[in-house]
Coordinates of C-alpha atoms in Angstrom, one line a residue:
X1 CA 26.0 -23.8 61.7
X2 CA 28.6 -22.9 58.9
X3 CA 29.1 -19.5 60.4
X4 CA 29.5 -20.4 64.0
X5 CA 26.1 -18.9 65.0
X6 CA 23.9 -22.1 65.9
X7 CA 25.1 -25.1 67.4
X8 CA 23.6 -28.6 67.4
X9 CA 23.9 -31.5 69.8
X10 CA 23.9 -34.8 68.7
X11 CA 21.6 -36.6 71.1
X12 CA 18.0 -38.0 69.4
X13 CA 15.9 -35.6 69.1
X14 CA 18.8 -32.9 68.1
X15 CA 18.9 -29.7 70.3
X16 CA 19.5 -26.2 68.3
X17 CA 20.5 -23.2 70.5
X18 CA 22.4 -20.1 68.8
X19 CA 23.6 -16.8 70.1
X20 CA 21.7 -13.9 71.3
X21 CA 20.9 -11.2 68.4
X22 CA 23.9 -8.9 69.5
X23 CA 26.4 -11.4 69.9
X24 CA 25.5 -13.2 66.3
X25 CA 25.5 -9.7 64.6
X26 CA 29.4 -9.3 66.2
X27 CA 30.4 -12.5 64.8
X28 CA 29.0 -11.7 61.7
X29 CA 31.2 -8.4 61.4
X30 CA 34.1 -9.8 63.0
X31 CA 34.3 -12.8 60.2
X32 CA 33.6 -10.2 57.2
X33 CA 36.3 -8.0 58.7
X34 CA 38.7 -11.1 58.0
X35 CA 37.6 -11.7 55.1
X36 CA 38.4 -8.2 53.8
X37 CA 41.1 -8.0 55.2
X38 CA 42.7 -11.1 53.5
X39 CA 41.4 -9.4 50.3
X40 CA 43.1 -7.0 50.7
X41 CA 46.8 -8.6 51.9
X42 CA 45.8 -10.3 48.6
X43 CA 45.6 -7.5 46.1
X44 CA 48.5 -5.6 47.4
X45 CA 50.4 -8.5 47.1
X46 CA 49.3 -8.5 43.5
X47 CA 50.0 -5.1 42.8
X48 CA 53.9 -5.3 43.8
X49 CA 55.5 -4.2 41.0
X50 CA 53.1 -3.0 38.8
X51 CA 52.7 0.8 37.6
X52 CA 50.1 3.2 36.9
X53 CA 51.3 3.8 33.3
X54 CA 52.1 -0.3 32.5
X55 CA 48.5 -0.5 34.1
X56 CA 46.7 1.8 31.9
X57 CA 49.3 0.9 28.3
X58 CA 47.9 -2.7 29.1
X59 CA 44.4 -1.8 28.9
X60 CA 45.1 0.6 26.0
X61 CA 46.8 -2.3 24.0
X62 CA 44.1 -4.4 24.5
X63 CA 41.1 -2.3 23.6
X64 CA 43.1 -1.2 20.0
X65 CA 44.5 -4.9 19.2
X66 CA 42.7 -7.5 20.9
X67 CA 39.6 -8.6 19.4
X68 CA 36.6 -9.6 22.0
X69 CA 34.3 -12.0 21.6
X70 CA 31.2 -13.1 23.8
X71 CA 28.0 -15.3 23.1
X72 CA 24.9 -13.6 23.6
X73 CA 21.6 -15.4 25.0
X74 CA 17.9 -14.6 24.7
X75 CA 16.4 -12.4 22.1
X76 CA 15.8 -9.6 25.2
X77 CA 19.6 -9.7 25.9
X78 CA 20.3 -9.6 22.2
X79 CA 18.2 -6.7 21.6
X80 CA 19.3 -5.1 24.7
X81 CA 23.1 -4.9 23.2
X82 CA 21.3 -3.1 19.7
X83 CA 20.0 -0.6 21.6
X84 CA 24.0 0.1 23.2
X85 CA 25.3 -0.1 19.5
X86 CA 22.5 2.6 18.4
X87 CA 23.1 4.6 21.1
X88 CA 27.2 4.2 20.3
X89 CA 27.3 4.5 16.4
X90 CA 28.6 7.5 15.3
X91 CA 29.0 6.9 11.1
X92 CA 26.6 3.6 10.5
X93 CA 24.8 1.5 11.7
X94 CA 23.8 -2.1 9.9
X95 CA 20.5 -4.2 10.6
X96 CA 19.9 -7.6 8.7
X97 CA 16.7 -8.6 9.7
X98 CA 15.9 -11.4 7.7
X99 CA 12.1 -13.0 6.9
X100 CA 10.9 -11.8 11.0
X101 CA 13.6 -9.5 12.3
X102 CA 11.2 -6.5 11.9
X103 CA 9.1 -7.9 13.9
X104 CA 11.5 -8.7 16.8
X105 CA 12.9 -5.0 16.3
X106 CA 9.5 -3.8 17.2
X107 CA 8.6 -6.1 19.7
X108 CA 11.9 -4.5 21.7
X109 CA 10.4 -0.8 21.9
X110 CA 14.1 0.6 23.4
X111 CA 15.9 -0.8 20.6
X112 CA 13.4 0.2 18.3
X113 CA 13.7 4.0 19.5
X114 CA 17.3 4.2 19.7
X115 CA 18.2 2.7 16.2
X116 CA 15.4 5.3 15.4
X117 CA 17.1 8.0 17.7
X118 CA 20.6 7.0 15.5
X119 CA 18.7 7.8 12.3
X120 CA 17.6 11.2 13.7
X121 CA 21.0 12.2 14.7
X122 CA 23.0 11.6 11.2
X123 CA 23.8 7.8 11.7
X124 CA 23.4 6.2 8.3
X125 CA 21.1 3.3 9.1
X126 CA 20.8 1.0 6.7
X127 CA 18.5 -2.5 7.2
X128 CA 18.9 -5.8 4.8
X129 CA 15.2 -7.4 4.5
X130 CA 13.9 -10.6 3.2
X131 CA 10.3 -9.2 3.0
X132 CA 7.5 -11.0 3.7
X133 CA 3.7 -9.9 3.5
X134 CA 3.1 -10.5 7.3
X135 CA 5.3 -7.9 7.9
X136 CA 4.9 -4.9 6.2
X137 CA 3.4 -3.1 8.3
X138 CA 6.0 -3.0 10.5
X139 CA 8.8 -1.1 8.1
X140 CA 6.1 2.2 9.1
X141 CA 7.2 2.2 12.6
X142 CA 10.9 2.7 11.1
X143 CA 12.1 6.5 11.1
X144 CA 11.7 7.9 7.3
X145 CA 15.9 8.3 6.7
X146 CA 16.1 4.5 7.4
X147 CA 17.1 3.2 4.1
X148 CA 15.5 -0.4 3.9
X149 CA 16.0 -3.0 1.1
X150 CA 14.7 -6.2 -0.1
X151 CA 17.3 -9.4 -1.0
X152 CA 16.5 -13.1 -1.8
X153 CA 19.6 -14.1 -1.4
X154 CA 20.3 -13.2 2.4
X155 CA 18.2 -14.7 5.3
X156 CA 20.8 -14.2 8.3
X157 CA 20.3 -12.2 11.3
X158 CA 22.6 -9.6 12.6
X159 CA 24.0 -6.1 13.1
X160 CA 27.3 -4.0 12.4
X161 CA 27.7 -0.6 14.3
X162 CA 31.1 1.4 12.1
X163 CA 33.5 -0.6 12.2
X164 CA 34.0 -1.2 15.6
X165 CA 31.3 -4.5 16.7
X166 CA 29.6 -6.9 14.5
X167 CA 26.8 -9.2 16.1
X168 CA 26.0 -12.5 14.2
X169 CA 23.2 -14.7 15.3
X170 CA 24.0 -18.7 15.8
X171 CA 21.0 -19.9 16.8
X172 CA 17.4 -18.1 16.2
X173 CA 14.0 -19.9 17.0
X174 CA 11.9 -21.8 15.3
X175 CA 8.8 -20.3 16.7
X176 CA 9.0 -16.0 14.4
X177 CA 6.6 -15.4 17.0
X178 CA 7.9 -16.8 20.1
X179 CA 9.5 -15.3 23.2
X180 CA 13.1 -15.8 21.7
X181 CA 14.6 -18.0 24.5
X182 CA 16.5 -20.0 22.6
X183 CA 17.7 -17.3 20.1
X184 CA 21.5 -17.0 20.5
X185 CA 24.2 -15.0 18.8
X186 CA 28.1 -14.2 19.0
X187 CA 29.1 -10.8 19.8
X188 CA 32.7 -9.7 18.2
X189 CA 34.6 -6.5 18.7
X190 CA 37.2 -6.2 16.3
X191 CA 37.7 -3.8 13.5
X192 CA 39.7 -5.8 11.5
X193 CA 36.5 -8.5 11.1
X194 CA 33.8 -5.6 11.5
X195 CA 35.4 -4.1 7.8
X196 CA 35.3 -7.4 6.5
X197 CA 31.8 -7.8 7.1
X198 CA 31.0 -4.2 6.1
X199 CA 32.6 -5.0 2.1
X200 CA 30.5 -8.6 2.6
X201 CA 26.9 -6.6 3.3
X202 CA 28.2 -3.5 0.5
X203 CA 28.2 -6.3 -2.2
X204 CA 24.7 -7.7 -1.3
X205 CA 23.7 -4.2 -0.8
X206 CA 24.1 -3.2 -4.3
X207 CA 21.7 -6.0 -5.3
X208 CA 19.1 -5.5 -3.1
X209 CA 16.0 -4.0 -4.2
X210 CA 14.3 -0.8 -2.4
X211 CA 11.4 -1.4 -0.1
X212 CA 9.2 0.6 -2.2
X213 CA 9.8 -1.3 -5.3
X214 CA 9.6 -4.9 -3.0
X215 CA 6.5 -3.8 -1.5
X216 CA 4.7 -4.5 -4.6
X217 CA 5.3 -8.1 -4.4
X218 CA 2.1 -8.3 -2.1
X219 CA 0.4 -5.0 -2.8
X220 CA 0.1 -5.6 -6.2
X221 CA 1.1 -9.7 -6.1
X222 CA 3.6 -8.3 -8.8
X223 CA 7.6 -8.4 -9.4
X224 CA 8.8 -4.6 -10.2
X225 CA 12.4 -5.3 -9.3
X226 CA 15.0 -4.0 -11.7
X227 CA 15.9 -6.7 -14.3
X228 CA 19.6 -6.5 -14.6
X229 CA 20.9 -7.9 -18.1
X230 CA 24.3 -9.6 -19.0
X231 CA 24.4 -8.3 -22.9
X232 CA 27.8 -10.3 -23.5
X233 CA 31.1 -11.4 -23.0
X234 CA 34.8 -10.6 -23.7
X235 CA 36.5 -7.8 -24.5
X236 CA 34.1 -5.2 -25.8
X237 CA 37.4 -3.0 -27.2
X238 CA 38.4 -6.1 -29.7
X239 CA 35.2 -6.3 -30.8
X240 CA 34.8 -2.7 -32.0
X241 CA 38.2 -2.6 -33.3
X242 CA 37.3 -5.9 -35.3
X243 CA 33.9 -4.6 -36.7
X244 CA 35.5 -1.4 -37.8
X245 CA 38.9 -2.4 -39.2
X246 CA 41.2 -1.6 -37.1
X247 CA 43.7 -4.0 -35.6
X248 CA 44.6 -1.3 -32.5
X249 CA 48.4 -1.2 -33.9
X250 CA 49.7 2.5 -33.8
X251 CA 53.1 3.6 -35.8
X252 CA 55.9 3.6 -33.4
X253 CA 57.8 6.5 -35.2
X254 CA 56.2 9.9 -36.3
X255 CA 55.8 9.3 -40.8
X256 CA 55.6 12.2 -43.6
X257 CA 52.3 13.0 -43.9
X258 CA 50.4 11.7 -47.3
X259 CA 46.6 13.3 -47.7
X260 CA 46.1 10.6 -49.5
X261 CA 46.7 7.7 -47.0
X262 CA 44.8 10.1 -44.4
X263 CA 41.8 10.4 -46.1
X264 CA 42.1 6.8 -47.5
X265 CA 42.0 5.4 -44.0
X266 CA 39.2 7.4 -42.7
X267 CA 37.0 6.7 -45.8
X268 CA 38.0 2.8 -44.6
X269 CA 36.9 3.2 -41.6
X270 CA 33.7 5.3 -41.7
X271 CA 32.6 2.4 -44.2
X272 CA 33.1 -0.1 -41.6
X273 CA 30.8 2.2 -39.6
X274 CA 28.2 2.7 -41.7
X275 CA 27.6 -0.7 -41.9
X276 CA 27.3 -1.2 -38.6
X277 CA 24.1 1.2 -38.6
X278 CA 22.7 -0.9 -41.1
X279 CA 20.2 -2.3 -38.7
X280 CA 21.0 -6.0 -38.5
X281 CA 20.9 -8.0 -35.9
X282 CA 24.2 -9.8 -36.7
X283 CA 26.3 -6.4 -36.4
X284 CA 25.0 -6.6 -32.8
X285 CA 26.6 -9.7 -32.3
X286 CA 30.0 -8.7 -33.9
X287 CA 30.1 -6.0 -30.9
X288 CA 29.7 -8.6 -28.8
X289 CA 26.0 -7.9 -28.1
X290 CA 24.1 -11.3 -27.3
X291 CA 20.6 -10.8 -27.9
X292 CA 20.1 -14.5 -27.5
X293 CA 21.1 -14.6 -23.9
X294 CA 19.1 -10.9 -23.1
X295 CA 15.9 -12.2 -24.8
X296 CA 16.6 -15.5 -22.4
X297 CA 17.3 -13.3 -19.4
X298 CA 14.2 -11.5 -20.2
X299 CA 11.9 -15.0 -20.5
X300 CA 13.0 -16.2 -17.3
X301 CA 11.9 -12.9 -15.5
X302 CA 9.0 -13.6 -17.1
X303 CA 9.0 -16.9 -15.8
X304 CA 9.7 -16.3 -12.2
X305 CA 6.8 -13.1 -12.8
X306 CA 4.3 -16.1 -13.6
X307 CA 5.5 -18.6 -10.6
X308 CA 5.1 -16.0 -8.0
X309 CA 1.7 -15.0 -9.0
X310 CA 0.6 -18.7 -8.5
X311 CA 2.4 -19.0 -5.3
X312 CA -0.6 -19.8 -3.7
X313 CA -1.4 -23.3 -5.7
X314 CA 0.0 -25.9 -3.6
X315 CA -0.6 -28.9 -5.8
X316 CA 2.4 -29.3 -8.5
X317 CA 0.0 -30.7 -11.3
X318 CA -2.5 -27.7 -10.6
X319 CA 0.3 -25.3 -11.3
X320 CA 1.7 -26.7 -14.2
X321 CA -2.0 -27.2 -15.3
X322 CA -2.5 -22.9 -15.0
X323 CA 0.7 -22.6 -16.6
X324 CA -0.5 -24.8 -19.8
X325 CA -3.3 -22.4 -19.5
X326 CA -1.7 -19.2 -19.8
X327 CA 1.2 -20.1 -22.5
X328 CA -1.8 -21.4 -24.7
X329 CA -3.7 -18.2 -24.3
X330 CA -1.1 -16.1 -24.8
X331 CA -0.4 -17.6 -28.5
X332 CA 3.2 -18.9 -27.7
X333 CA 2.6 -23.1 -28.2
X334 CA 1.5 -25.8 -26.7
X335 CA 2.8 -27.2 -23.3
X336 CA 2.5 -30.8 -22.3
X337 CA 3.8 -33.2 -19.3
X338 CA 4.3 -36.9 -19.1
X339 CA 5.6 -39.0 -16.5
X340 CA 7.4 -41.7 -19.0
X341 CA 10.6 -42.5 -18.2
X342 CA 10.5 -39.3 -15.9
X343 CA 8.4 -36.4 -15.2
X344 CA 9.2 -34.1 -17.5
X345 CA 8.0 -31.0 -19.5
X346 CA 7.5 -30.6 -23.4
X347 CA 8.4 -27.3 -25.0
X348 CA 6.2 -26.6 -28.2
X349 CA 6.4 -23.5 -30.3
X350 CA 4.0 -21.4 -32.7
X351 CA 7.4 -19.9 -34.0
X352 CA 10.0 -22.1 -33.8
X353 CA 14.1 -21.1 -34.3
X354 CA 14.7 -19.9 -37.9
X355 CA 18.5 -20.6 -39.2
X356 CA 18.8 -16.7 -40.3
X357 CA 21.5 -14.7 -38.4
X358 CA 19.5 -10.8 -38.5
X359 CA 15.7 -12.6 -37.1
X360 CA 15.1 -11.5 -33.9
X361 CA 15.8 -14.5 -31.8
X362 CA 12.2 -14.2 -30.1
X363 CA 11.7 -18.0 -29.3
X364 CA 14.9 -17.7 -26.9
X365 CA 12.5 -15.2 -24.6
X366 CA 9.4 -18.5 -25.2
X367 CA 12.1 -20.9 -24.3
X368 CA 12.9 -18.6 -21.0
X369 CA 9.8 -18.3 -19.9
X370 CA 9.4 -21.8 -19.4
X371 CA 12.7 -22.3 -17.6
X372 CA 11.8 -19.5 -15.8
X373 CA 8.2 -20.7 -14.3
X374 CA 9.7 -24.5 -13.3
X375 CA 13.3 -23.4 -11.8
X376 CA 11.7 -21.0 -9.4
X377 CA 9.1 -23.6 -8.6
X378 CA 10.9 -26.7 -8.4
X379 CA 14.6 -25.9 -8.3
X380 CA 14.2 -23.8 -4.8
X381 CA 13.9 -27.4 -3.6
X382 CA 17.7 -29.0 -2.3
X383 CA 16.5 -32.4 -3.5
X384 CA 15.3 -31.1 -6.9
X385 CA 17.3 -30.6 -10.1
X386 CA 16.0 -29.3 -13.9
X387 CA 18.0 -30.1 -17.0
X388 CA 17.0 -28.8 -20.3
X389 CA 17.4 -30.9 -23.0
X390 CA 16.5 -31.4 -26.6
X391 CA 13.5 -32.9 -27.9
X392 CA 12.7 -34.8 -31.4
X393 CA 12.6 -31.4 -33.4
X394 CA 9.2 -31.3 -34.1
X395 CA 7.8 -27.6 -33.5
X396 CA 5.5 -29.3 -30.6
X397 CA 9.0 -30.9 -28.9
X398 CA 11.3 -28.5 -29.5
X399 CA 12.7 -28.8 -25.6
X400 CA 12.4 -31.0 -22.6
X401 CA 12.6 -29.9 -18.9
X402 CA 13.5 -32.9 -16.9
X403 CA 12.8 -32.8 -13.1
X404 CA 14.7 -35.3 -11.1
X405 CA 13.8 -36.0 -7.1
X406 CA 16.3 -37.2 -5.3
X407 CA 16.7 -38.2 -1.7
X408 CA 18.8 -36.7 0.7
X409 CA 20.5 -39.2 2.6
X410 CA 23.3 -38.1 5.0
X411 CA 26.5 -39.8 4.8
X412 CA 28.1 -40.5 8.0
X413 CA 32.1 -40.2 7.9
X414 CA 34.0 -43.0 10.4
X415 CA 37.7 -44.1 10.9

């Protein structure tokens, strides 16, 4: 009836009738005809005045300068605009896949081949993981040059092709096994942004740990991660130049030479030196060398070592109950919890701190241990915090962990 081809009466019942096939097919053209033909009044219209080259510097100006930016919906759709940035990367190409992105790569078999095709060609592809033990075997679908690594400390979704498009995900679902319908992510071409995110993912990069040494996580339930040690602070030049005697000061003006002074100073100074090598531990700290806070780093490697390995214990008490266990065992103390005023943890030593300067500091790496173990057990929690405090001295108190609970209660901000 819109179109003019049936026609209705209004008497009760209505009566259709419409034209016969020829005649409705004519119409048909007829009204299209107009209609492209008013399109077409239209766009010339438009076109007045505009040039070829104002036409094409427009489009140019816009592709360099302008960035672009479009929301992405669906995990197929998403996937569907990696395989077009494999296929486009010419330099580099950046995956971060998160806890279940592997899985989602090889559940799209095009983007899969393509960001394997990418590899093949020269691309550097690089992928940031946060591995989990569901999904290793899904890394062996991945083309050997891929260089994958392992972080804690990122769990976002997205990808970087050069410099050109980055690809951030907003919204990811719940289900790491579902279809993805709900998955959403923002799409922005800009170079300026795309470096930005590049020196962002570099920095992470450098901390991230190789998939080979990750794997053994859940191979071998075992950490094998580089252990990266902060030996001090300050100005390492001061400190030598303090420990050997020599304030930095050079003569401004050339001065006779006197043998005398010459080999005066240098006997001054290999003296300092020598006893440097005398094999104490407080010459280490005069270079500014903190074995304290190494021994400490060491302990709470240790620590987290101990944790993951009784991952699996779901029950607070039982874990802190095996952990008694083992520091008893291995010789270092005693361990004991109460709940009076507060949960906490007591800290007892077999060697306690000693007062002189050269012992080897080995209860700091006891001490670490211990904070270790709890903050990577408790403190992963948003609600939980652990302070270390002291206890009453006695070699069976030395420390005290204190775990506090709170509740999260959001705050609602009004007018």
């Amino acid at each position: 009836q819109e179109m003019g081809i049936v026609t209705a009466t209004a008497d009760r019942p209505m009566l259709f009738s419409s034209l016969r096939i020829n005649e409705a097919m004519e119409h048909i053209i007829q009204s299209r005809k107009q209609q492209l033909d008013r399109l077409v009044e239209g766009f010339e219209e438009l076109s007045k005045g505009i040039t070829e080259t104002d036409a094409s510097y427009e489009k140019q100006r816009r592709d360099i300068d302008d960035p672009r930016f479009a929301v992405l919906k669906e995990r197929s759709h998403i996937y569907n605009r990696l395989q077009k940035m494999a296929n486009d990367a010419e330099e580099r190409l950046i995956l971060l896949l998160g806890q279940f992105g592997i899985l989602h790569l090889c559940r799209s078999p095009d983007a899969l081949e393509a960001v394997n095709t990418a590899a093949v060609r020269g691309v550097v592809v690089q992928i940031i993981t946060h591995l989990d033990g569901r999904t290793l075997r899904f890394f062996d679908q991945l083309e050997k040059s891929i260089d994958v690594r392992h972080s804690d400390e990122l769990d976002s979704l997205g990808f970087v092709q050069d410099q050109a498009e980055v690809i951030q995900y907003l919204n990811i679902e719940d289900n790491p096994v579902g279809r993805g319908k709900e998955d959403a992510a923002l799409i922005i071409e800009s170079g300026p942004f795309s470096q930005a995110h590049l020196h962002l993912i570099d920095a992470i990069w450098e901390g991230a740990v190789p998939l080979a040494t990750a794997r053994a996580r859940f191979t071998e339930n075992q950490i094998n991660d580089p252990l990266r040690l902060t030996i001090g602070e300050g100005s390492f030049l001061k400190n030598v130049s303090v420990a050997l005697g020599f304030d930095g000061q050079l003569p401004e003006e050339d001065t006779p030479f006197d043998p005398e002074a010459f080999f005066a100073a240098g006997h001054e100074v290999n003296e300092a030196r020598s006893r440097l090598t005398e094999g104490k531990l407080s010459n280490l700290k005069v270079l500014g060398i903190d074995i304290s806070r190494m021994l400490r780093q060491i302990g709470n490697r240790v620590g987290q070592e101990i944790a993951f390995s009784l991952r699996s214990i779901e029950n607070d008490i039982e874990f802190l109950d095996e952990m008694m266990d083992w520091w008893e065992h291995a010789g270092l103390g005693l361990l004991q919890y109460d709940v009076d005023p507060q949960f906490h943890v007591v800290v007892g030593l077999n060697h306690p701190p000693v007062d002189d300067p050269d012992a080897l500091p080995m209860w700091e790496m006891d001490d670490g241990i211990i904070e270790g173990a709890l903050s990577t057990r408790f403190a992963k929690e948003a609600n939980v915090v652990i302070q270390r405090v002291e206890g009453n001295g006695d070699k069976d108190d030395l420390w005290r962990y204190l775990i506090h609970r709170h509740e999260l209660n959001t705050i609602e901000l009004v007018d």
